[in-house]
Short mmCIF file of C-alpha atoms in Angstrom, two decimals:
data_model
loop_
_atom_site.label_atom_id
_atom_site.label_comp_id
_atom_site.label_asym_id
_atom_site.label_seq_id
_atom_site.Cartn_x
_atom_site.Cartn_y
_atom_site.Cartn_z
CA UNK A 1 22.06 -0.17 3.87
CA UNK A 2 21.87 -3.58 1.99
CA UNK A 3 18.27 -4.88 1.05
CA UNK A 4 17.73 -8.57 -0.18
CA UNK A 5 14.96 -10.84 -1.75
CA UNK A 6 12.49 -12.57 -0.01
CA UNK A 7 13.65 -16.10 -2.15
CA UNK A 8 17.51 -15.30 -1.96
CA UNK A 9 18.10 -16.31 -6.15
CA UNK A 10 19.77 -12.68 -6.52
CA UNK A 11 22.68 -10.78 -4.55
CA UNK A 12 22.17 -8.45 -2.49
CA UNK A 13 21.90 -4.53 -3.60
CA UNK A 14 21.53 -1.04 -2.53
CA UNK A 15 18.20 1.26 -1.18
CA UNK A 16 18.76 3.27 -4.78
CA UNK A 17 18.77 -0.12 -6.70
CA UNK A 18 15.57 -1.82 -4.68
CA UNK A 19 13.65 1.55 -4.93
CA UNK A 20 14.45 1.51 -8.22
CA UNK A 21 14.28 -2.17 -9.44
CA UNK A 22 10.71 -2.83 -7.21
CA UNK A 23 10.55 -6.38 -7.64
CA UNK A 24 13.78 -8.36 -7.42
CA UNK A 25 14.78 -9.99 -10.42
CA UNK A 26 14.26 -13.70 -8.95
CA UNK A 27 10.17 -12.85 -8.34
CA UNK A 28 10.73 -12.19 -4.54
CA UNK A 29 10.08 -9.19 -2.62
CA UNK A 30 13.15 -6.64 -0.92
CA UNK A 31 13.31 -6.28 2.45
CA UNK A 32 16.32 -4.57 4.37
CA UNK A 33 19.34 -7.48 5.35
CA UNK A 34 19.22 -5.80 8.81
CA UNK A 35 16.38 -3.26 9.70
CA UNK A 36 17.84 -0.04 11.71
CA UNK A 37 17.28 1.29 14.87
CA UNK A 38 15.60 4.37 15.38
CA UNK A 39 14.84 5.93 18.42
CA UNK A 40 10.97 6.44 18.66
CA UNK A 41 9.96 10.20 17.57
CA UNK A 42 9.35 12.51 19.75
CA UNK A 43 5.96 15.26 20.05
CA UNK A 44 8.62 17.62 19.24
CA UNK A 45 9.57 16.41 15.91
CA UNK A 46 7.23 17.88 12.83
CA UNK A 47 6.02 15.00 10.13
CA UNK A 48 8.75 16.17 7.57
CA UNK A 49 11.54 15.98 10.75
CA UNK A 50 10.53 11.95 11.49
CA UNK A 51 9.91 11.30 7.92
CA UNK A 52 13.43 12.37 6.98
CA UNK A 53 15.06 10.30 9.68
CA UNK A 54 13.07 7.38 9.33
CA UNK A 55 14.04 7.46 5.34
CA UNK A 56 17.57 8.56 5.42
CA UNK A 57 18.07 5.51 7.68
CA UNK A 58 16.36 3.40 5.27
CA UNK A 59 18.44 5.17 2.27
CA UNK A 60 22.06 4.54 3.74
CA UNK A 61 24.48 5.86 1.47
CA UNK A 62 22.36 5.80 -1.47
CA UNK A 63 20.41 9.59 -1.18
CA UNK A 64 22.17 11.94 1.67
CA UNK A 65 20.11 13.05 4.67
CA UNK A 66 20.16 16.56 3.45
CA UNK A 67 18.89 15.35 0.13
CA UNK A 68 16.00 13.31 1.78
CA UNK A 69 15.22 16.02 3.62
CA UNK A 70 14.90 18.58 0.41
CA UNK A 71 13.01 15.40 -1.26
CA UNK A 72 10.28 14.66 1.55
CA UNK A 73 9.27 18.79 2.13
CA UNK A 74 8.98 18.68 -1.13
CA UNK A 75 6.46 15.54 -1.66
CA UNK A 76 4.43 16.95 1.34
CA UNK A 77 4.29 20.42 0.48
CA UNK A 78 0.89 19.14 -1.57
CA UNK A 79 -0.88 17.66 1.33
CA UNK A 80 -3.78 19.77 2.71
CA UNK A 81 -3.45 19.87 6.75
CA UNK A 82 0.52 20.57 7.83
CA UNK A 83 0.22 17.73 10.07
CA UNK A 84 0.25 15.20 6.71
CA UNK A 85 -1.87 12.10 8.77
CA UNK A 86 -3.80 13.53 11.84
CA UNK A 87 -5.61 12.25 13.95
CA UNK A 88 -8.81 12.84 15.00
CA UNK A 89 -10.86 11.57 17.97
CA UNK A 90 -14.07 9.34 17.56
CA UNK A 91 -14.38 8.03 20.93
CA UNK A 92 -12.84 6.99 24.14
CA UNK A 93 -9.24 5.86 23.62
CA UNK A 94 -10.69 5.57 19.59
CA UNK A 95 -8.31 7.83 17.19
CA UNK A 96 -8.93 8.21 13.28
CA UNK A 97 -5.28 8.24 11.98
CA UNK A 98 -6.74 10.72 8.92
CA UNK A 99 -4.23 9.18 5.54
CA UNK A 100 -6.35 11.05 3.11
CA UNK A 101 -5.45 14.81 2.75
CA UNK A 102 -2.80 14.36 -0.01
CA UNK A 103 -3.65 15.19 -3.90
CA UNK A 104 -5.63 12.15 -4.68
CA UNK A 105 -7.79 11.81 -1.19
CA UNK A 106 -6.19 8.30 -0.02
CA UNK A 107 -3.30 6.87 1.69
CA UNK A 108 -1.02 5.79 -1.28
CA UNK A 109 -0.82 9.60 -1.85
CA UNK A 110 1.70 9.28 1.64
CA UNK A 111 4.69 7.18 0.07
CA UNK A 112 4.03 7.52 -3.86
CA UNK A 113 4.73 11.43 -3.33
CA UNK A 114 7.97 10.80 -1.62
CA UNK A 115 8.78 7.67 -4.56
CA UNK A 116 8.40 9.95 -6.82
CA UNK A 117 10.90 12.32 -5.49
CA UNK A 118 13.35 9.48 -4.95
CA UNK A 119 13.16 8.44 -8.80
CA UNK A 120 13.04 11.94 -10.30
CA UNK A 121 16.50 12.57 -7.82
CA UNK A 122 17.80 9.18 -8.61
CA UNK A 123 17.21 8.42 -12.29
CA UNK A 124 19.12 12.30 -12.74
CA UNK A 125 21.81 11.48 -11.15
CA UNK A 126 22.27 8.45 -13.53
CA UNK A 127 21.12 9.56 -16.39
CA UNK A 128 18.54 7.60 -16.53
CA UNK A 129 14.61 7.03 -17.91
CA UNK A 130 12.43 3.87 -16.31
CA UNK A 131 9.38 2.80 -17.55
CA UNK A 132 7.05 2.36 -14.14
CA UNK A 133 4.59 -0.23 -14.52
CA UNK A 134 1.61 -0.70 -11.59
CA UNK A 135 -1.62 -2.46 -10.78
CA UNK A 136 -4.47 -0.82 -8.93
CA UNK A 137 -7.47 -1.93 -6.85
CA UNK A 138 -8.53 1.86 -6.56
CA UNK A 139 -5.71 4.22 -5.37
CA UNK A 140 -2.38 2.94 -5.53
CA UNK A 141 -3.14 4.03 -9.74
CA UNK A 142 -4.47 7.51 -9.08
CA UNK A 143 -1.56 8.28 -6.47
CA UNK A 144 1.21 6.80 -9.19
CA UNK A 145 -0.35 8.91 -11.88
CA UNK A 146 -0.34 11.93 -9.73
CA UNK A 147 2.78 11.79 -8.70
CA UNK A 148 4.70 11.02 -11.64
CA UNK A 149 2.69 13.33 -14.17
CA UNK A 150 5.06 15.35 -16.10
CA UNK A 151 8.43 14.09 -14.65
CA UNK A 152 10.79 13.17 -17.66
CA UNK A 153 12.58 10.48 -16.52
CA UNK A 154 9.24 7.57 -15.93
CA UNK A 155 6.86 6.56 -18.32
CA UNK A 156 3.97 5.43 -15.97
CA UNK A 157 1.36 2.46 -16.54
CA UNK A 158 -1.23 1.61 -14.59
CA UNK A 159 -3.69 -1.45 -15.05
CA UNK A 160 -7.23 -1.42 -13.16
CA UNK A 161 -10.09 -3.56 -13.50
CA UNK A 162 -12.81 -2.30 -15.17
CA UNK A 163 -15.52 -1.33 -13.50
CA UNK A 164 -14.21 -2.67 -10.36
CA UNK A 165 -13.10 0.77 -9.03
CA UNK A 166 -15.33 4.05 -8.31
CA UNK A 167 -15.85 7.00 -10.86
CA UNK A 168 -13.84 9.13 -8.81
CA UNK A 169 -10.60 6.76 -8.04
CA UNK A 170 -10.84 6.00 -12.00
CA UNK A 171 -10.47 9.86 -12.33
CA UNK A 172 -7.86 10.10 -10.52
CA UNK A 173 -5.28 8.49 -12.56
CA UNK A 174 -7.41 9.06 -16.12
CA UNK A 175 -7.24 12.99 -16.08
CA UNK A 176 -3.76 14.12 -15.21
CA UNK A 177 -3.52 14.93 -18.97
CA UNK A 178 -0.29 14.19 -18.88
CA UNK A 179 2.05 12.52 -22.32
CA UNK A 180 3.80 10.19 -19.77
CA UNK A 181 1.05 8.62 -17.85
CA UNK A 182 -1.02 5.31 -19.60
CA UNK A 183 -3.61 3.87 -18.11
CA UNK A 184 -5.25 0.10 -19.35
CA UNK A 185 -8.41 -0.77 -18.09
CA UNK A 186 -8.72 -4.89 -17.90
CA UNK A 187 -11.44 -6.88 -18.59
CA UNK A 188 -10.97 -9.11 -14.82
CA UNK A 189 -10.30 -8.69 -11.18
CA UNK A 190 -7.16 -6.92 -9.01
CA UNK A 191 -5.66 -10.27 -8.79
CA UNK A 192 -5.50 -10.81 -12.73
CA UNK A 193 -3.94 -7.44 -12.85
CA UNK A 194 -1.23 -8.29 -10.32
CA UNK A 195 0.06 -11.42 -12.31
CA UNK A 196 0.55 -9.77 -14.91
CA UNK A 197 2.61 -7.23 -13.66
CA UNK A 198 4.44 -10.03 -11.58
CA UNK A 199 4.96 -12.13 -15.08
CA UNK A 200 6.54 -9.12 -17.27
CA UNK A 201 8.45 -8.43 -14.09
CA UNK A 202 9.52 -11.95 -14.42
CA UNK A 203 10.34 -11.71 -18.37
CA UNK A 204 14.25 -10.60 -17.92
CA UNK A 205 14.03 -9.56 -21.67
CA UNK A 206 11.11 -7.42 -21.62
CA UNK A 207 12.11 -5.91 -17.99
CA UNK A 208 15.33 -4.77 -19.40
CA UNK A 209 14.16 -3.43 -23.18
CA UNK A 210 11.73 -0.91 -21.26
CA UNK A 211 13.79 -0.91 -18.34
CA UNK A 212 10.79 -1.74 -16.13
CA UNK A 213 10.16 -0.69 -12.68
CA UNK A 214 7.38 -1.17 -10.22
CA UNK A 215 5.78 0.97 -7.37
CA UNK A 216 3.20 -0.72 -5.90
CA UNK A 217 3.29 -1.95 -2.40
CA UNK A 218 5.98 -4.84 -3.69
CA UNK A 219 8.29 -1.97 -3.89
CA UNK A 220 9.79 -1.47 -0.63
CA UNK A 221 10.17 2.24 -0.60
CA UNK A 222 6.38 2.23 -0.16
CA UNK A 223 6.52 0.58 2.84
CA UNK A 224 9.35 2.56 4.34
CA UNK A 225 7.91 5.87 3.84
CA UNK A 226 3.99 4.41 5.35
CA UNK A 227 5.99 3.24 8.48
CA UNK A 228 6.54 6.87 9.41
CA UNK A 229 2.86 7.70 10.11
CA UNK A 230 2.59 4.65 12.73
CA UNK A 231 5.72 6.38 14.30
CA UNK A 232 3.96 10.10 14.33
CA UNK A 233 1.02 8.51 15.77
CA UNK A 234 3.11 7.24 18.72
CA UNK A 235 4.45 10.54 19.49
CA UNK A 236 1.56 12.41 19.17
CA UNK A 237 -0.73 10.13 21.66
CA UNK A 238 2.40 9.63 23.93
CA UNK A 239 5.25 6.92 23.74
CA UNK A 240 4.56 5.27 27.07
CA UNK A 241 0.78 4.54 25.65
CA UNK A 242 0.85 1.33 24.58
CA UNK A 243 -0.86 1.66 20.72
CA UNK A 244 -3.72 -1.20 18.88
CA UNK A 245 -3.57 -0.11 15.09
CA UNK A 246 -6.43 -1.28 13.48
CA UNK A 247 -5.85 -1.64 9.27
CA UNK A 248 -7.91 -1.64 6.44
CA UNK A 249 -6.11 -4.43 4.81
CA UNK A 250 -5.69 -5.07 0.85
CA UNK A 251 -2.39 -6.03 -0.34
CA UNK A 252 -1.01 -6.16 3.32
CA UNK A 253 1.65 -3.59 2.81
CA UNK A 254 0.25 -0.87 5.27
CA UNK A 255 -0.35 -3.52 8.12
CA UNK A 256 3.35 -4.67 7.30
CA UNK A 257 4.52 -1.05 7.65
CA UNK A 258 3.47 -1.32 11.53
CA UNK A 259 5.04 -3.85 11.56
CA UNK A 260 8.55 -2.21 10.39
CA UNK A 261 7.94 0.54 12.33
CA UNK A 262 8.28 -1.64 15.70
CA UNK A 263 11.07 -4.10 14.51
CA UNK A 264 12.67 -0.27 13.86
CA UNK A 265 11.94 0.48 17.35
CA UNK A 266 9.41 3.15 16.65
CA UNK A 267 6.24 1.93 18.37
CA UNK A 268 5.81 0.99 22.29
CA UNK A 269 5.24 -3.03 21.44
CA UNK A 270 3.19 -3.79 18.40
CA UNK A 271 -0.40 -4.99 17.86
CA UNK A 272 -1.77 -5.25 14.60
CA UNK A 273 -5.51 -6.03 13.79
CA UNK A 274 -5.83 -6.20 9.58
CA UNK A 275 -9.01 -5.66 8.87
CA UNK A 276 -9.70 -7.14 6.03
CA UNK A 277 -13.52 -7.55 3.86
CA UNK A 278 -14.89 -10.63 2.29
CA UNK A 279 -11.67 -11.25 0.79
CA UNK A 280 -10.46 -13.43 3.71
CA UNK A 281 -6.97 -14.78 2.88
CA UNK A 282 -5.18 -13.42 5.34
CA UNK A 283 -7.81 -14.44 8.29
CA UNK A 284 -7.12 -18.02 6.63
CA UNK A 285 -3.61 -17.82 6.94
CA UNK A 286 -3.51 -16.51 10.20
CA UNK A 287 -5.90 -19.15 11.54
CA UNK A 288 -5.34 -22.29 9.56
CA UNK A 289 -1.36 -21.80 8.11
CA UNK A 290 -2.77 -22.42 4.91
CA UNK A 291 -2.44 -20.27 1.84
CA UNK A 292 -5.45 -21.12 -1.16
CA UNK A 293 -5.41 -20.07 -4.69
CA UNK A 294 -9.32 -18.20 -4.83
CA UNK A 295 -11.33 -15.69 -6.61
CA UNK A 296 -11.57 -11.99 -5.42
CA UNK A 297 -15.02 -10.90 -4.20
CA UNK A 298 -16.28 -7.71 -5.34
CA UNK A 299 -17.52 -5.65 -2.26
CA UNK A 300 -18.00 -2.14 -1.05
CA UNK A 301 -14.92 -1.71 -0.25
CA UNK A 302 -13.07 -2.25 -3.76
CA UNK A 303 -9.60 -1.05 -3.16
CA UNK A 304 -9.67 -4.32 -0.74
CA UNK A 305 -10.92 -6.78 -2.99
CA UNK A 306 -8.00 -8.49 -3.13
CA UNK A 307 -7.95 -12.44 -3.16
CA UNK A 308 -3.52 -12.75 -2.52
CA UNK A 309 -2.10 -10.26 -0.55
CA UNK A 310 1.53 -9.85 -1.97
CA UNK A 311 2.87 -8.25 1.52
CA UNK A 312 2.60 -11.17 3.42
CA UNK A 313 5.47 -12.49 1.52
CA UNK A 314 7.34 -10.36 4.02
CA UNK A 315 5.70 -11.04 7.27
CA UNK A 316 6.19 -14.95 6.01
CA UNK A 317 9.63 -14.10 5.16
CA UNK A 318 10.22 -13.26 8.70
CA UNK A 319 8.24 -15.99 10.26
CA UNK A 320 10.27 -18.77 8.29
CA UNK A 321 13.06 -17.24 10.13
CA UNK A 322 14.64 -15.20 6.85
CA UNK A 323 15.23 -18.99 5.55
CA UNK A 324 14.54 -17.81 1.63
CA UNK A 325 14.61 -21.74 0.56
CA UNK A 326 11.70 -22.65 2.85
CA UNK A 327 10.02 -19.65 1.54
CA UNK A 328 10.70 -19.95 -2.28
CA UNK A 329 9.59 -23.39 -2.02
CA UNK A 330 6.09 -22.16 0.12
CA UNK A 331 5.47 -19.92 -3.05
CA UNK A 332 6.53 -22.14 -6.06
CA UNK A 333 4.12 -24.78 -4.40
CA UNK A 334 1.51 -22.79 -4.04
CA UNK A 335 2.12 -21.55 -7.71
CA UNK A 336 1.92 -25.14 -9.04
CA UNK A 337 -1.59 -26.58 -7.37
CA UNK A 338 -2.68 -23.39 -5.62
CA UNK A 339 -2.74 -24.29 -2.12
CA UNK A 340 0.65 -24.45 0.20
CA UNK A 341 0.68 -24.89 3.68
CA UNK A 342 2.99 -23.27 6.89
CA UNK A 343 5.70 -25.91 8.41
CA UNK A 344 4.26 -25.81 12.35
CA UNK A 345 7.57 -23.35 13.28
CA UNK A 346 6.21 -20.77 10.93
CA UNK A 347 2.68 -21.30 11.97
CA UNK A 348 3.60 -20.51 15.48
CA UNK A 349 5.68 -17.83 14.92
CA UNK A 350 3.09 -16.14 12.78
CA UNK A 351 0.48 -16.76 16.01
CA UNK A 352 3.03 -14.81 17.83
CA UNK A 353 4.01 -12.02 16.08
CA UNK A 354 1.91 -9.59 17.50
CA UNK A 355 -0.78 -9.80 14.13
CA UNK A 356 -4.19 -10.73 14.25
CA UNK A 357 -6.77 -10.72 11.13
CA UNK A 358 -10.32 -10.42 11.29
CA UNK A 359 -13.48 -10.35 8.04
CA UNK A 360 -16.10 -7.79 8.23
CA UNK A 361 -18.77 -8.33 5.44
CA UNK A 362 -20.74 -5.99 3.48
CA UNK A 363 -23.30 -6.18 6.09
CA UNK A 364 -21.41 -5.34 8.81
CA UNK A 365 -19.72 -2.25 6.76
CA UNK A 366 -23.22 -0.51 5.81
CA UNK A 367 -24.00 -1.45 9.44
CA UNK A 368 -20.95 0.59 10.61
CA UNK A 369 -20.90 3.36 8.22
CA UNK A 370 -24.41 4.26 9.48
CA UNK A 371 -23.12 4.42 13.50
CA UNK A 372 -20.49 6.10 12.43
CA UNK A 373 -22.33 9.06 10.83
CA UNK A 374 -25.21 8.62 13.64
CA UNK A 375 -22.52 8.91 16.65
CA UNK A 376 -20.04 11.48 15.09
CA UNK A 377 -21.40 12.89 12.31
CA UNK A 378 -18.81 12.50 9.73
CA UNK A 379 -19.17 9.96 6.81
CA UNK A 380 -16.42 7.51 6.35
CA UNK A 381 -15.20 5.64 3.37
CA UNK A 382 -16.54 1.87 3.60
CA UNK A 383 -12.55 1.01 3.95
CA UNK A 384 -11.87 2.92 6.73
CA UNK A 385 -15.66 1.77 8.24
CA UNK A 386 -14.14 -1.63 7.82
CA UNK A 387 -11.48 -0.40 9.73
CA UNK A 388 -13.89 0.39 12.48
CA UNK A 389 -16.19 -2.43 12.55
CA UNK A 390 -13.18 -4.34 12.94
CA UNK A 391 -12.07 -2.74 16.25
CA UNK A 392 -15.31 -2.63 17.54
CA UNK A 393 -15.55 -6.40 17.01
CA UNK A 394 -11.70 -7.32 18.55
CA UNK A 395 -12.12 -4.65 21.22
CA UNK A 396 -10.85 -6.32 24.99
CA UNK A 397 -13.03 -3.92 27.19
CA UNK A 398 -10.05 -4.62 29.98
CA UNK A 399 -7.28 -3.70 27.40
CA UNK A 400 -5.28 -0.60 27.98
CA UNK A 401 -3.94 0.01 24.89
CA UNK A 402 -5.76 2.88 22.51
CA UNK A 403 -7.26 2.20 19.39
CA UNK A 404 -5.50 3.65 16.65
CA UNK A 405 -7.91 2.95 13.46
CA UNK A 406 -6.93 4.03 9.85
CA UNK A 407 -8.53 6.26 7.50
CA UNK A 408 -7.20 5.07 4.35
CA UNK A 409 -9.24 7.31 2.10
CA UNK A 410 -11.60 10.49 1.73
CA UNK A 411 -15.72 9.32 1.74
CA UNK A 412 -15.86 11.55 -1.24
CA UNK A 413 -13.80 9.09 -3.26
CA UNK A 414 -16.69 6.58 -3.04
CA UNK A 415 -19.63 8.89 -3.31
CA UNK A 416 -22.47 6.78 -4.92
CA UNK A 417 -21.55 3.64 -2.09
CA UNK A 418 -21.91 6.63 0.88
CA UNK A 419 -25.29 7.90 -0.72
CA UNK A 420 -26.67 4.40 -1.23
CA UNK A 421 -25.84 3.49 2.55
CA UNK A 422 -26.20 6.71 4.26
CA UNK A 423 -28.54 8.34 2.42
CA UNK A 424 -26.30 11.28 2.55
CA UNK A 425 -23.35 12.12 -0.25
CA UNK A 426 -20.10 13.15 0.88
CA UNK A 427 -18.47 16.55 -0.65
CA UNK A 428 -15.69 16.44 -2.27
CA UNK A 429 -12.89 18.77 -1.16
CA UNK A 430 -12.80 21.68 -3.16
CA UNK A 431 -9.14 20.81 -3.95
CA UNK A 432 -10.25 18.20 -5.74
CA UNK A 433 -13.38 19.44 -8.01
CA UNK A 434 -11.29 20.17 -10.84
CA UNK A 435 -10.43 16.39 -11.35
CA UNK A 436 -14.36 16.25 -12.59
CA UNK A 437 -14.00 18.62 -15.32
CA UNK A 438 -11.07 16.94 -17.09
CA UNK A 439 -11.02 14.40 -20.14
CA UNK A 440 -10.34 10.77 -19.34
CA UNK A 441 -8.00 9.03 -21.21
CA UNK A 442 -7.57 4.95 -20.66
CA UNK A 443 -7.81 2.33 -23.44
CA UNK A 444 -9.46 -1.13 -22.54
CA UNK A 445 -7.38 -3.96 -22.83
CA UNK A 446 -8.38 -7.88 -21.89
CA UNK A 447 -6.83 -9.59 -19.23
CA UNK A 448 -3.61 -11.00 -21.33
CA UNK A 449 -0.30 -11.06 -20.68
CA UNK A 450 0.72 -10.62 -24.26
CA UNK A 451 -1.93 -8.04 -24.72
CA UNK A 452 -0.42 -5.87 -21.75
CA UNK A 453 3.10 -6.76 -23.11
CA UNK A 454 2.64 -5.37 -26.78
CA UNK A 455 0.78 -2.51 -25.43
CA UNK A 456 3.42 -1.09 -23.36
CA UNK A 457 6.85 -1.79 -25.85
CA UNK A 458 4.04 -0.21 -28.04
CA UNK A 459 4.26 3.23 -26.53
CA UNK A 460 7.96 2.71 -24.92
CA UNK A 461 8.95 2.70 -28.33
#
């Protein structure tokens, strides 16, 4: 299995070296050269059973299936309910795809577990020690840090804006207490975070002195392992249904991962609604074919509040018809005045790929989080209310596909946001309540590249 960059400056390389390597070395994201074909899984099949064939085909020759296997029971043995992503009902032909009862209460927990494996088994079989370097809008850090803690081979950092994320997600990836985790808190948004990490991915010196690596949804592991929960969900509500997955969209890269899934064959057609907050770029792009260089709005749902989705990069990819000079020249346009625009092929094919966008405001969130605890009595996270206001709002009342809505993350995880709207505060699993009693440990840093830079060779060294 061969995997090569969304803007085609670098050859092409194996699963092992693209887990690995994250971003590829010419600033472009890796996607497979040919994506496999899996037959769809079957009610029969346990999470760990479709997990380990969806991955092993992904891995190719790199990790053996009996390996991935071993690696995947392994990263879910952690995860509260056996089922790893359940779903629950919430209404006629509405299902909660549940993402949050791994170690850190939120979706990222599903493929940085199983990345975590694949280093630790990796880096030991060459010898080697990476230096993992992430930015987080709320729970790709906590996830990273809890996964990683304590393994030998990765030194972890993770960049967050400060005060941007809640108490709890801060916690997450502040308290492991762990030597090898390092967390900077930045004085700016999500998006100021991300270019940073993009530019010392992009410094070839300084991303081979600390031998840098990357995990966040730019690394495509991530999205290999989240396109096994569409797949379960498919099996478990019946493969001749035909399935609407409704996604709480940030950085893209779980709406992509539905996407995967049906190019892989997994899903019975595909129909994607990302659902994103007032951080509207990818409504823009889907309804204008324009990209624009803007400012991320801080909202209740923060893990969201993300102003250029890097995972679109890979729908685009595919849109432009895998032609990586039309796409590397989209980007470094867009990079140089802040504003690039889809030829009218693209813009077509994007109108036809089966992926439709749609804004809910903070309004409409508080709006849905009380309905939501009114009708079913269950409080939801304001992403995963987005989620739901979202289908709600696209809903075709003569459509007979089911709405398949995620729950990217645990209400607990944004308790003070809950209380405010609600008026009532979610519990926090008793899994969990140790994370409260725990020392933080995160040094603020401002929003500079050569800040960030020194900083990590700093404590590499």
């Amino acid at each position: 299995m061969q995997y090569m960059s969304t803007r085609g400056d670098t050859k092409t390389v194996s699963f092992a070296d693209a887990c690995l390597a994250g971003l590829a070395p010419d600033g472009g994201l890796y996607t497979p050269v040919e994506y496999p074909k899996l037959a769809p899984a079957s009610g029969k099949e346990s999470y760990t059973d479709i997990a380990t064939r969806v991955l092993s085909a992904f891995a190719g020759d790199s990790i053996s299936e009996a390996d991935v296997q071993t690696l995947v029971a392994k990263a879910y043995a952690s995860f509260a309910h056996q089922s790893v992503t359940p779903l629950s009902e919430i209404g006629p032909d509405q299902w909660l795809l549940e993402l949050h009862h791994g170690p850190t209460l939120a979706f990222k927990d599903v493929a940085m577990q199983i990345i975590a494996q694949f280093y630790d088994h990796l880096l030991a079989e060459r010898g080697q020690r990476l230096t993992v370097l992430c930015a987080t809008s709320g729970d790709t850090g906590g996830a990273a840090a809890a996964a990683f803690a304590g393994l030998e081979s990765v030194d972890v950092f993770i960049l967050h804006p400060h005060e941007r994320i809640s108490p709890i997600q801060r916690r997450f990836m502040t308290s492991t207490g762990a030597s090898n985790v390092h967390n900077f808190a930045l004085d700016g948004d999500f998006d100021e975070s991300q270019a940073i990490v993009k530019a010392l991915f992009a410094d070839q010196t300084f991303r081979q002195d600390v031998r840098l690596s990357g995990v966040n949804s730019i690394n495509w592991t991530r999205i290999a392992a989240q396109s096994v929960y569409f797949a379960t969900a498919q099996a478990a509500l019946g493969s001749e249904r035909k399935l609407r997955f409704v996604v709480p969209t940030g950085n893209f890269g779980d709406a992509l991962a539905a996407y995967v899934a049906a190019r892989c064959g997994l899903l019975n057609g595909l129909e994607i609604v990302s659902a994103v907050n007032a951080n509207r770029t990818m409504v823009d792009l889907m309804e204008t074919g324009k990209l624009s260089k803007r400012a991320a709005h801080a909202t209740h749902s923060p893990a969201m509040d993300i102003a250029l989705p890097s995972n679109a990069e890979r729908l685009l990819f595919e849109v432009m018809q895998r032609d990586t000079d039309q796409l590397r020249n989209f980007y470094n346009q867009f990079a140089q005045s802040g504003a690039a625009e889809l030829s009218d092929q693209a813009r077509g094919a994007l109108g036809c790929v089966g992926v439709k966008a749609v804004s809910i405001d903070d309004g409409e969130t508080e709006a849905e989080m009380k309905r939501l605890y009114q009708e079913t009595g269950t409080l939801q996270c304001p992403h995963t209310a987005v989620g739901t206001a979202a289908a709600r709002a696209t809903r075709d009342a003569s459509a007979d596909s089911v709405d398949v809505i995620l729950s990217t993350a645990h209400a607990a995880k944004f308790p003070e946001t809950v209380e405010a709207i609600t008026g009532h505060t979610p519990a926090l699993p008793e899994r969990s309540e140790s994370w409260l009693a725990r020392d933080e440990v995160f040094e603020r840093l401002p929003s500079d590249l050569n800040a960030v830079r020194e900083a990590i060779r700093e404590r590499v060294s």
